Amino acid sequence: MNVTTSYGTWNNHGDSGNLSVEASIVDAINGGPSDWQERMESSGALDLIASDYRDAIEDALPAGISIAGNEFIGLHHTDPDYTDEIGDFDIREAIQDVDLWTIIQKHDVDN
């Protein structure tokens, strides 16, 4: 059984202006026309974007760190599987490398 600990929240690493991945996505599309935003929400596109974005973030994290809800959980330094790579990993940088706009375009109701 692994010993885990919190590595911080979405607000700490992903987007200091939002408490959740989903709120960050809504902020990202807020510049679009209101009817398009409504269609994105009613079609389920926002849920698909959130799922794909979370998957991409998870893929960018090393083994031993994951996103659970809006919190990053990882191995505690006392866990036998813990490595320096985990301890030194920059979660914020990994998130910045994920292209949210490509994911949004993939699920854009106008495409």
C-alpha atoms as one frame of an Amber mdcrd trajectory, in Angstrom:
protein
   0.000   0.000   0.000   1.387   3.379  -1.012   1.702   6.327   1.336   0.364
   9.453  -0.390   0.076  13.127   0.351  -1.413  16.241  -1.212   0.798  18.057
  -3.695  -1.595  21.001  -3.847  -4.768  21.979  -5.621  -5.757  23.096  -9.099
  -5.756  26.631  -7.724  -2.105  26.211  -6.611  -0.742  24.634  -9.785  -3.185
  24.992 -12.660  -5.022  28.277 -12.511  -4.796  30.621  -9.548  -7.992  32.342
 -10.694 -10.161  29.219 -10.558 -10.801  26.447  -8.073 -11.492  23.705 -10.615
 -10.453  22.407 -14.013 -14.015  22.940 -15.214 -14.070  26.589 -14.085 -10.841
  27.190 -16.014 -12.448  25.730 -19.145 -15.517  27.955 -18.765 -13.226  30.976
 -18.367 -11.334  29.958 -21.508 -14.474  29.923 -23.653 -16.062  33.024 -22.112
 -14.792  35.215 -24.946 -16.991  33.459 -27.488 -20.530  34.410 -28.491 -23.117
  33.617 -25.819 -25.163  31.359 -28.127 -22.032  29.318 -28.912 -21.217  29.029
 -25.204 -24.763  27.806 -24.522 -24.508  25.222 -27.318 -21.141  24.059 -25.997
 -22.697  23.502 -22.582 -26.004  21.971 -23.700 -24.337  19.596 -26.163 -22.112
  18.080 -23.485 -18.973  19.451 -25.150 -17.768  21.030 -21.903 -17.883  17.650
 -20.161 -15.917  16.080 -23.019 -13.380  18.905 -22.913 -12.975  18.490 -19.151
 -12.500  14.741 -19.498  -9.913  15.101 -22.271  -8.126  17.931 -20.450  -7.931
  15.902 -17.245  -6.631  12.897 -19.221  -3.973  15.054 -20.897  -2.894  16.486
 -17.541  -2.737  12.991 -16.058  -0.598  11.869 -19.003   1.768  14.805 -18.410
   2.330  13.834 -14.778   4.934  11.266 -13.792   3.999   7.939 -12.246   3.455
   8.675  -8.577   1.487  11.918  -9.034  -2.104  12.186 -10.245  -4.999  14.613
 -10.324  -7.976  13.556  -8.207 -10.871  15.965  -8.476  -9.168  19.316  -8.070
  -6.253  18.086  -5.990  -2.910  16.652  -6.972  -2.050  13.541  -4.978   1.336
  11.907  -4.962   3.624   9.562  -3.168   4.849  10.729   0.225   8.620  10.991
   0.552   8.558   8.045   3.003   6.951   5.719   0.455   9.404   3.144  -0.922
   8.320   3.976  -4.504   9.022   7.701  -4.087  11.783   9.092  -6.306  13.562
  12.430  -6.615  11.882  12.836 -10.024   8.516  12.944  -8.244   9.727  15.395
  -5.614  11.349  17.707  -8.146   8.532  17.577 -10.694   6.999  20.940 -11.686
   3.251  20.328 -11.898   2.501  23.867 -13.105   4.932  23.522 -16.002   3.408
  20.188 -17.018  -0.076  21.735 -17.075   1.160  24.684 -19.139   2.454  22.217
 -21.732  -1.070  20.818 -22.234  -2.819  22.672 -25.064  -6.336  23.350 -23.782
  -7.287  25.195 -26.989  -6.590  22.134 -29.122  -8.924  20.145 -26.866 -11.587
  22.866 -27.045 -11.364  22.940 -30.854 -11.699  19.146 -30.981 -15.105  19.398
 -29.265 -16.244  22.733 -30.739 -19.905  22.426 -31.733 -19.220  24.578 -34.804
 -16.631  22.179 -36.227
